Every structure is written in structure tokens, then in C-alpha cells.
Amino acid sequence: MAPLMLLPPGPGSCRLLLLLLALASSEAASDSNESANSTAQDAPSARLAASSREPAERISVFELDYSYVQVPYEVTLWILLASLAKIGFHLYRRLPHLMPESCLLILVGVLVGSVIFGTDHKSPPVMDSSIYFLYLLPPIVLESGYFMPTRPFFENLGSILWWAGLGALINAFGIGLSLYLVCQVQAFGLGDLHLLQNLLFGSLISAVDPVAALAVFEEARVNEQLYMMIFGEALLNDGISVVLYNILIAFTKMHKFEDIEPVDILAGCARFIVVGCGGVFFGIIFGFISAFITRFTQNISAIEPLIVFMFSYLSYLAAETLYLSGILAITACAVTMKKYVEENVSQTSYTTIKYFMKMLSSVSETLIFIFMGVSTIGKNHEWNWAFICFTLVFCQIWRAISVFALFYVSNQFRTFPFSFKDQCIIFYSGVRGAGSFSLAFLLPLSLFPRKKLFVTATLVVIYFTVFIQGITIGPLVRYLDVRKTNKKESINEELHIRLMDHLKAGMEDVCGQWSHYQVRDKFKKFDHKYLRKILIRKNLPKSSIVSLYKKLEMKQAIEMVETGILSPAAFSALQQAQRTQETKRLSPEDVESMRDILTHNLYQVRQRTLSYNKYNLKPQSSEKQAKEILIRRQNTLRESLREGRRLPWGPQAGAKNVRYLSFPYGKQQAWRRNTGATEATDDDSSEPGLPSITFSARPQLGSLRESWLAREVIPMKSLPQGTMTLPFHDSRDPGLGRRAVVRPRPLFLALDEEFESREESDEEASTLRSRWTVERGHSREHGQSHSPLLRRK
Amino acid sequence: MGARGSHSAVPPDADSIRRETGFSQASLLRLYHRFQALDRDNKGYLSRMDLQQIGALAVNPLGDRIIESFFPDGNHQVDFAGFARVLAHFRPVDEEDPGMQDPKQPEPLNSRMNKLRFAFQLYDLDRDGKISRNEMLQVLRLMVGVQVTEEQLESIADRTVQEADIDGDGAVSFMEFTKSLEKMNIEQKMSIRILK
């Protein structure tokens, strides 16, 4: 298969393409273009051949050789076009609410497809079996595995496996069998499709891609468990359907004439299990290996992302070698690796990993969708009304059956059963996506003479579900989740409602998560005792979160005080403010403006639902809010201490509470650690005066609550005594000195996006810098006196 | 739930706590596990610091007040009974016919009135039974971002007090508070599902 295609001769198509690309190409070039192209078979050798054939030719000043770059050029253009479309999509604020991003990608694909079709151009060979399975699929799966919130996933693991696994099986076999029955009807002209083919089609069409649904749920603040179920399904579904697909293809190859024995069926089932579990096993092994390796990469942090990606990819390939499920392997690898890698790896590496992962998966998905659009507009279709309509119908019916049946059963065992509304939402979120299309497109033509029919049917189902279901699921969720929005709420009510929401969220946090204690606790104990010792770098202070907190607060506090928001003057002025006891008559406009102020400025209640966006990593406003709240509390407490006012809860909190009140200490500690850190790292911090306060960003999924809880459960008892106390005591305990090198490991706030942007803003940065270099000087002396901390060797 | 590990399995005075709070045996046990998990030094009671270790409360605008509500009457410690008592306010309301209950028994902790009383206490720091304008202003200030100016906050606080104040004393008593929220579904707002 020649990687390069010949451009059909003719200036028209060349010029059209060039115009489209907005390239300025001189008229003179087109002639040389043609001559160059007509002789080009394999570009490099052709060039030599061409030049050697006509040695007497003048050296041309300007040449054009399109076929040399055609494939990468067009692929890049596709990606770029899709990216531009996405930019436009997000610029127009209302669009993302109306339709999912996959719609957009498909439309771009259709556009590109029509251009290609219209100009009679042959599209680049983006999609073929090996390219898809080896290059396009792994990044997508890796990304979903990596960004998956592990804790809710494992808590709901039973339900998710039950639902995803059995659901896929029921759907696949149900649709396959029903279609087979339809095919038996002679009138439809489908008699030559035998059972295996139908089953195979069923398995590939049952692969659900509910990313569109997830985007909607994020907006509608759906029940956390529901979200997790759908997420888990999205994650596992690809894997399961590919496994089924491969097994059935193997069947089809073996038994072309439908003489399948029960032994084979049993073997198929066994193989299914082996493939699935084997894949997961491989993934876990590779995950541990890569976590282990990242333990040693302090000095060469630039290759950390490389290690992460290469090992994940390797797990995929290794599993595929043994015909195990590469998808499940790479997912398991990502999940295992994430926890330890996050702690070992430097912040910049961590950010790099995240962004690169998103980028890769986005590119893959874009290419697949565009290719889908391209192949929609083409001559390789076969339309058969019966097959296609029945496919659509059966897809919906079987999904409904599987949802309601499976959830009915699992509800008997759940503490908090899913309501009928939830089940409707799950049913409706069965949107098909790129996975199905790829599998259909890659059906071997030899085994499937009527492949075009399958492809067409798949495309129809995808278009239908993505456009119609994708667009209407938003309104549906909002409709089902109707809260009585009483527009005429008084200000009073609004305030009290918000207070109660905060109160409830706070109490929920006090209650914590109630999960299956024993298994989780056992795993956590095992993890702490053995795994973390092996896999996580030494010298990583567990109280790094405290120092992080300090740094964060301090920087923010400085900024806020400087911008005059939280000046002490404001607070004291309040107390001298006159209190007018007369009730003022307020006009309705005043009330309205009050309401507006409240709506925009009241702090949001902490969201319990996870927020996953497949296409983007957005800094959340909740972090900004959290920062603000923390700073204000810090400030208030500091103020009250400074003025000698007794805190409402007395002096007890003063001395021992490391977290909030030890401001001066914290500064020292932070400084010392910073000097240690900046010397130790080889991060290219171009301003050595500026301590590296780049916090590695927690994946945007994790709500703050989750990260705090994750941190919280580390038994503080296991830390050596005196860890949490202040560095002034370090001189007594030299053992603490080893924990000098700090990489603030923030399972806490994800602020780097905002921080980096802030750091780049001119005035703030310069004032900060000057302040810090000054103060760094001071702290250096202090640092020297408590020398053990700087000993790193 | 057979618990293993160093914690004791059954809370002390489990029966009396159950009667007072109305929790089921399973929920009480879970609460006890949670209490023990929060009580890091195994002291048998919780101090303010233990509660402050809950990270999410740190970023809750009302975090301090919520913690404070666990320590009524100026105590510095809360034992399991007190812990359960506070959380009992958030138990979902029983669906049973209230007429079946013994009218002589005190109102269950999770009745609407008691929930409202609990919320009222968040406002009324000096426990005088009234939310003064100043107290309202303080709460408002806690809950609103920094962009809002003081004048705006004061006028909003004034308006809030004015809307609820029926007898014109410039403060909101508990009855007035209750009345202003009569349309709201307090039972749902202040119930935590897992505490059933």
C-alpha cells in the first residue's frame, strides 16, 4: 500500500486545494508542479530520477512538489481545521450548551469530506487496521483511564463491572440475534448475512461513547453515582467491545460455515475472561514498573513524561502481542500508575503529562471523526432500509432492556438504589461514537462481503445518536431534574438557602465517605506498608501539603493586601460604621440589583459531582473561590490575633495549630524549603530569585473534597513525632533534616494555570520578586543555622 | 459489621444515643467509625483541631461556624454522643405518619423545627435568640466574595433583616426566621441521604 497517493493531473484540483489552504502560489509554479508530479512515484527517488533524467534543465528558481508532503500535510490540516473549529465553537458561548463537541467534529469531517469528494481527491490513508489499533486508539483510552477519578470508581466497581460488562454483552448479543432474525425474512434481501456476522455487528454497534452525556451531567450536577456509572461504562465499554469483536472475528475466520460446536462457545467465553483479566494484569504490572522507575528520576525530570507514556504504550503493545486486551491493559496501567507517579514526578512534568495526554487523545479522536465525516461522503455505501431502520430500533430497545433489567437487579443490593429517572438518563446517554465506526470500517472485506452495508448502518446510528440524542439529552436532564426555581425568592430566602446548602455540604464532609471499609482499609494499609515504600521517592515530606498551603496563602495574601482588598483598615472601619436603625424603603430596582449582586457573588456550594471534560482542562472557578476563602480566614484569624482579640474558641488553637495560625513560622519553613528546592531541581527556573511556586495541578476532575480526603486518610500517626510541628524544633531532631527537598505535592489546589498567568503579569511579579529576594536574604541566615535541612547528599 | 483493627466495635451508650437521635444501628456504627477516624489520637472525644483537619471544611465559607456548632455551651471537646446529636439534625425526616408517634415524647432531633433551630444558631452567635443586623452582616460577609463593597453588603443585610422582621425590633427572632422560610422545603435541604 503506497503511502503516497498520486495527485490526479490537472491544475484545477491543485489550485482549489491551494486556495482552500490560503497559500499564495504563483501561477508559474503550477506548470512545474505538474511535471514534477507526473513523474513522481516515490518522491525522494523520483526527485533524483527526475533530476538525473534531465541534467540539462535549468535550475528552477521556484518549484513545488506537493506529493512529497501530501500525507502529513493533509493530516496536519485536518487537525488544524478541527482545532480552529473548536476555537470557534467555544467562542460562541451558547453552542457548547446546545450540542456536544463530537457533533462539531463530525460536521468538520463532513465538510472536509465534501471538499475531498468534490475535488475528486483521494483522502490520506488515515484509517487502516494497524494505524487505528496501534496509534489512534491507545491515546484515547489512556486519557480516559488517566483522568478517571479512582476513588468513586473503585467504590462503585461492582456496579460498574456488572453494568458495563453485562450490559455490553446483552446489547451485543441481543442486537445481533434480533438482526439475524430480521435477516431471515426474505423480503429484505439480507439472506446472506449469517449469524456470526450479525453478532459481530451487534458487538461493534453496542460500544457506547457517552462522553456527550458526561458533558451534560457536569452542567446539570447530576448525582455523583450516576455520573460514575456512566463514566465507568465509557471506560470499560471500548475494551469489552473490542474484546468481543476480536473473539467473534476469530470465530468467523474459523467457522465460515456456521458449524460451531459448544466447545468453541465455551472456549470463547473462557477466552473472554482470560483476555480481560490478562489485560488488566499486564496493565497493573507495567503501572508498578513505571511508578518504580519514576522514583529515581529526580535529576532528569525532563524524561518523566516520556517514561509515563512509553510504559503505558508498552503495556498496550505487550498485551496485544499475547492477544490480550490492550485497552484494558492501558487503562489499568494508567490507573495504577497515576497515584504514585503524581507524587514522584515534578510539577512541570505532571502538567506536561496531563496536557500532552489530552492533546494526543484529542488529535486521535479528531482524526477518527474527520475520517468518519470523510467516508460519509463517498461512494462506498450500501443502503438497505430494513437493516438500517431495524438496527436503530434494536439499538434503542436493547439498551432500554439492559438498563432496566440490570439496574433492577443491582438495585436490590445497593444501599442507595437508582431511581427511575436516573435509569432513564442512563438509557438515553447511549450515544455511539468513534469506536463503533472504527471497528466497522476495519471489518475485513474477505469475511464480510457486505461490509458497506455495515458501515452505512453504523454511520447512521452514530449520526442519529450523536446529533439527536446528544443535543436533546441536555434539556432532558434538566427537565427530569426540575427544581422549583421560584423566581420571586426574596433576598432573605436566597441567603438562607445558600447558607443551608453550605451547611449541608459541610456536614456531609464531616460525615465523610461511607464506603466498603474493609476492602478499602486493607488496601490502604497494604499500600502504605509496602507499596509506597517501594514506589515513592524518599525524602518526600508528607507535610508538604502544609508548606504548600503556606506558600499559597502567603503569596495570595501579599497580593490581596497590596491590592487593598483585605486591608485591616476596612475591617476596623466596619466597626465604627454607623448603624442606621431606620428602615429604608427600597425600590424594586434596588432589590433587583441586590439580587444580582448576590447571585453573582455568593460563594458556590462545593460540588460533589466530578467534573470531567474530555476535550479540555479548565481551571475551575471553585479553586479561585477556595483560595479566596482560605485567604480571608487566614487574614481574619491573623487580624484577631494581632489585635489581641480572643478568638471565639479561645487560645487553644493558637499554639498547636500548625495549619492556620503559624504564619511567621510558615514563612521560614517555606523559604528554607524553597531555597533547598531551587537548588536541588534542575528545573529551568530562569529567575532564581523567584522560588518555584508552580503547583502541579490536580487533574481537574478531582474535586477539592476528594483530594483532601485522600490526603486526610494518611494516618498522621505514622509520621515521625514532631513532623507537624514547626521547623524551629528541627535542631533537636536531626532526623527531620532529610526531608529538606520539597516538591510540594499538592493533591490540593490546582492553581498552576492561574498562578502562572499571574506570575506573568508584570507589576505583581516584579513586586513579588523584589520582596522575595529581600526576604530570602534574611531567611538564608536562619536557614544556615538550622543546617540539617539543607543537607541533601 | 464485624470491625477489625484497633478501634472498638460498639460505641458506648449506643442504646441511649440511638433513642435520642433516631439513627439506625448501622448508621450509628458508621458514624462511630467516622468519629474514631477523625479522632486521631484516640482520645475518645473530638477537639476543634480534629474537625479542622477535615480539609473540605477549610474551604467552606461557613467552615468555622459549622465546627463551632459541634461545641455548644463553650465546650472544647465533643464526645460521640454530642457528635451524633449534631448530625442527627440532618437525618432525613421519617416518612411515617407523625400521628403515630407518642405525643409525649420530645420532638425528634430531625424535625423541621429543630433543623431550623440548628440553622438559626449558625447566625446567632451570641445566643440571644435573635439575629441582629450585625450578625446578619457577618454571615453575609462570610458568604460573599470580595468584590462586593461594604456599602452593598450593609444594604443587603438591612434588606434581609427588614424583610423578615415583623415586629420591627430590628432583629430577626426565631419565630420570624421560621416564618420567612415557611415556603421552603427545609426537610429536603437539610437532610443528608446517607444518614438514614
GROMACS .gro file of C-alpha atoms in nm, chain A residues 144-342:
model
  199
  144SER     CA    1  -0.981   0.830   2.989
  145GLY     CA    2  -0.801   0.592   3.216
  146TYR     CA    3  -0.570   0.855   3.349
  147PHE     CA    4  -0.830   1.113   3.424
  148MET     CA    5  -1.067   0.878   3.582
  149PRO     CA    6  -1.141   0.958   3.942
  150THR     CA    7  -1.021   0.643   4.107
  151ARG     CA    8  -1.195   0.659   4.435
  152PRO     CA    9  -1.555   0.673   4.323
  153PHE     CA   10  -1.467   0.426   4.055
  154PHE     CA   11  -1.349   0.167   4.297
  155GLU     CA   12  -1.629   0.228   4.532
  156ASN     CA   13  -1.875   0.154   4.260
  157LEU     CA   14  -1.663  -0.108   4.094
  158GLY     CA   15  -1.906  -0.387   4.142
  159SER     CA   16  -2.194  -0.198   3.990
  160ILE     CA   17  -1.981  -0.065   3.711
  161LEU     CA   18  -1.848  -0.404   3.612
  162TRP     CA   19  -2.188  -0.553   3.636
  163TRP     CA   20  -2.338  -0.280   3.429
  164ALA     CA   21  -2.065  -0.228   3.172
  165GLY     CA   22  -1.972  -0.589   3.126
  166LEU     CA   23  -2.309  -0.748   3.125
  167GLY     CA   24  -2.464  -0.454   2.952
  168ALA     CA   25  -2.223  -0.479   2.664
  169LEU     CA   26  -2.281  -0.849   2.636
  170ILE     CA   27  -2.656  -0.822   2.648
  171ASN     CA   28  -2.658  -0.545   2.395
  172ALA     CA   29  -2.421  -0.719   2.161
  173PHE     CA   30  -2.596  -1.049   2.159
  174GLY     CA   31  -2.939  -0.901   2.171
  175ILE     CA   32  -2.888  -0.674   1.876
  176GLY     CA   33  -2.704  -0.943   1.686
  177LEU     CA   34  -2.970  -1.202   1.737
  178SER     CA   35  -3.258  -0.973   1.659
  179LEU     CA   36  -3.092  -0.857   1.343
  180TYR     CA   37  -3.030  -1.213   1.246
  181LEU     CA   38  -3.396  -1.283   1.284
  182VAL     CA   39  -3.474  -0.985   1.070
  183CYS     CA   40  -3.232  -1.107   0.810
  184GLN     CA   41  -3.416  -1.431   0.788
  185VAL     CA   42  -3.709  -1.250   0.642
  186GLN     CA   43  -3.659  -1.297   0.271
  187ALA     CA   44  -3.826  -0.979   0.167
  188PHE     CA   45  -3.544  -0.761   0.288
  189GLY     CA   46  -3.280  -0.915   0.075
  190LEU     CA   47  -3.050  -0.979   0.364
  191GLY     CA   48  -3.039  -1.353   0.348
  192ASP     CA   49  -2.670  -1.381   0.305
  193LEU     CA   50  -2.587  -1.232   0.640
  194HIS     CA   51  -2.536  -1.520   0.870
  195LEU     CA   52  -2.543  -1.530   1.244
  196LEU     CA   53  -2.181  -1.460   1.317
  197GLN     CA   54  -2.180  -1.154   1.102
  198ASN     CA   55  -2.480  -1.023   1.278
  199LEU     CA   56  -2.334  -1.094   1.615
  200LEU     CA   57  -2.020  -0.916   1.517
  201PHE     CA   58  -2.217  -0.620   1.403
  202GLY     CA   59  -2.407  -0.626   1.727
  203SER     CA   60  -2.088  -0.620   1.926
  204LEU     CA   61  -1.943  -0.328   1.743
  205ILE     CA   62  -2.258  -0.125   1.746
  206SER     CA   63  -2.309  -0.171   2.115
  207ALA     CA   64  -1.991   0.019   2.202
  208VAL     CA   65  -2.115   0.327   2.370
  209ASP     CA   66  -1.930   0.652   2.392
  210PRO     CA   67  -2.117   0.856   2.645
  211VAL     CA   68  -1.881   1.148   2.655
  212ALA     CA   69  -2.154   1.372   2.533
  213ALA     CA   70  -2.364   1.265   2.824
  214LEU     CA   71  -2.087   1.337   3.069
  215ALA     CA   72  -2.056   1.690   2.947
  216VAL     CA   73  -2.421   1.742   3.011
  217PHE     CA   74  -2.410   1.592   3.352
  218GLU     CA   75  -2.136   1.815   3.457
  219GLU     CA   76  -2.356   2.105   3.386
  220ALA     CA   77  -2.665   1.965   3.544
  221ARG     CA   78  -2.493   1.848   3.861
  222VAL     CA   79  -2.624   1.503   3.842
  223ASN     CA   80  -2.599   1.252   4.119
  224GLU     CA   81  -2.239   1.152   4.169
  225GLN     CA   82  -2.303   0.784   4.149
  226LEU     CA   83  -2.488   0.816   3.826
  227TYR     CA   84  -2.201   1.007   3.683
  228MET     CA   85  -1.962   0.740   3.792
  229MET     CA   86  -2.166   0.465   3.637
  230ILE     CA   87  -2.170   0.632   3.305
  231PHE     CA   88  -1.808   0.718   3.325
  232GLY     CA   89  -1.718   0.366   3.417
  233GLU     CA   90  -1.923   0.240   3.131
  234ALA     CA   91  -1.747   0.472   2.891
  235LEU     CA   92  -1.418   0.349   3.016
  236LEU     CA   93  -1.478  -0.020   3.006
  237ASN     CA   94  -1.706  -0.035   2.713
  238ASP     CA   95  -1.445   0.016   2.448
  239GLY     CA   96  -1.235  -0.256   2.593
  240ILE     CA   97  -1.515  -0.502   2.617
  241SER     CA   98  -1.650  -0.446   2.273
  242VAL     CA   99  -1.305  -0.475   2.118
  243VAL     CA  100  -1.251  -0.800   2.301
  244LEU     CA  101  -1.582  -0.931   2.181
  245TYR     CA  102  -1.508  -0.810   1.833
  246ASN     CA  103  -1.180  -0.993   1.820
  247ILE     CA  104  -1.323  -1.310   1.956
  248LEU     CA  105  -1.603  -1.306   1.708
  249ILE     CA  106  -1.369  -1.233   1.422
  250ALA     CA  107  -1.166  -1.532   1.527
  251PHE     CA  108  -1.484  -1.733   1.525
  252THR     CA  109  -1.577  -1.606   1.186
  253LYS     CA  110  -1.243  -1.696   1.047
  254MET     CA  111  -1.257  -2.043   1.183
  255HIS     CA  112  -1.609  -2.135   1.110
  256LYS     CA  113  -1.719  -1.987   0.791
  257PHE     CA  114  -1.997  -2.230   0.754
  258GLU     CA  115  -2.158  -2.195   1.090
  259ASP     CA  116  -2.068  -2.530   1.229
  260ILE     CA  117  -1.979  -2.411   1.571
  261GLU     CA  118  -1.963  -2.660   1.849
  262PRO     CA  119  -2.046  -2.591   2.211
  263VAL     CA  120  -1.683  -2.644   2.295
  264ASP     CA  121  -1.598  -2.346   2.088
  265ILE     CA  122  -1.852  -2.136   2.262
  266LEU     CA  123  -1.715  -2.232   2.598
  267ALA     CA  124  -1.370  -2.162   2.472
  268GLY     CA  125  -1.493  -1.826   2.356
  269CYS     CA  126  -1.626  -1.741   2.699
  270ALA     CA  127  -1.312  -1.856   2.867
  271ARG     CA  128  -1.113  -1.657   2.625
  272PHE     CA  129  -1.318  -1.352   2.701
  273ILE     CA  130  -1.235  -1.378   3.066
  274VAL     CA  131  -0.871  -1.454   3.007
  275VAL     CA  132  -0.835  -1.168   2.768
  276GLY     CA  133  -0.997  -0.925   3.002
  277CYS     CA  134  -0.821  -1.025   3.319
  278GLY     CA  135  -0.492  -1.080   3.145
  279GLY     CA  136  -0.502  -0.734   3.004
  280VAL     CA  137  -0.570  -0.581   3.342
  281PHE     CA  138  -0.292  -0.784   3.496
  282PHE     CA  139  -0.042  -0.666   3.240
  283GLY     CA  140  -0.151  -0.311   3.291
  284ILE     CA  141  -0.101  -0.329   3.663
  285ILE     CA  142   0.245  -0.476   3.627
  286PHE     CA  143   0.353  -0.208   3.388
  287GLY     CA  144   0.198   0.054   3.606
  288PHE     CA  145   0.406  -0.055   3.900
  289ILE     CA  146   0.720  -0.073   3.697
  290SER     CA  147   0.682   0.277   3.568
  291ALA     CA  148   0.595   0.409   3.911
  292PHE     CA  149   0.907   0.245   4.041
  293ILE     CA  150   1.119   0.399   3.774
  294THR     CA  151   0.988   0.746   3.833
  295ARG     CA  152   1.120   0.714   4.181
  296PHE     CA  153   1.467   0.767   4.051
  297THR     CA  154   1.419   1.041   3.804
  298GLN     CA  155   1.482   1.337   4.028
  299ASN     CA  156   1.776   1.457   3.837
  300ILE     CA  157   1.642   1.416   3.494
  301SER     CA  158   1.287   1.520   3.525
  302ALA     CA  159   1.259   1.600   3.158
  303ILE     CA  160   1.217   1.237   3.072
  304GLU     CA  161   0.947   1.171   3.323
  305PRO     CA  162   0.661   1.227   3.081
  306LEU     CA  163   0.841   1.006   2.839
  307ILE     CA  164   0.856   0.725   3.087
  308VAL     CA  165   0.493   0.754   3.167
  309PHE     CA  166   0.385   0.747   2.808
  310MET     CA  167   0.624   0.482   2.695
  311PHE     CA  168   0.532   0.245   2.969
  312SER     CA  169   0.165   0.286   2.911
  313TYR     CA  170   0.211   0.232   2.544
  314LEU     CA  171   0.432  -0.064   2.612
  315SER     CA  172   0.168  -0.220   2.829
  316TYR     CA  173  -0.074  -0.185   2.544
  317LEU     CA  174   0.162  -0.340   2.296
  318ALA     CA  175   0.271  -0.618   2.524
  319ALA     CA  176  -0.087  -0.713   2.590
  320GLU     CA  177  -0.169  -0.700   2.223
  321THR     CA  178   0.120  -0.932   2.146
  322LEU     CA  179  -0.041  -1.200   2.351
  323TYR     CA  180  -0.381  -1.127   2.211
  324LEU     CA  181  -0.491  -0.992   2.543
  325SER     CA  182  -0.692  -0.681   2.570
  326GLY     CA  183  -0.460  -0.390   2.517
  327ILE     CA  184  -0.728  -0.142   2.604
  328LEU     CA  185  -0.790  -0.284   2.945
  329ALA     CA  186  -0.416  -0.310   2.994
  330ILE     CA  187  -0.352   0.052   2.922
  331THR     CA  188  -0.644   0.157   3.136
  332ALA     CA  189  -0.522  -0.047   3.429
  333CYS     CA  190  -0.173   0.086   3.378
  334ALA     CA  191  -0.293   0.444   3.384
  335VAL     CA  192  -0.499   0.392   3.695
  336THR     CA  193  -0.221   0.217   3.884
  337MET     CA  194   0.050   0.446   3.777
  338LYS     CA  195  -0.127   0.768   3.839
  339LYS     CA  196  -0.126   0.762   4.212
  340TYR     CA  197   0.241   0.703   4.253
  341VAL     CA  198   0.362   0.896   3.957
  342GLU     CA  199   0.178   1.202   4.074
   0.00000   0.00000   0.00000
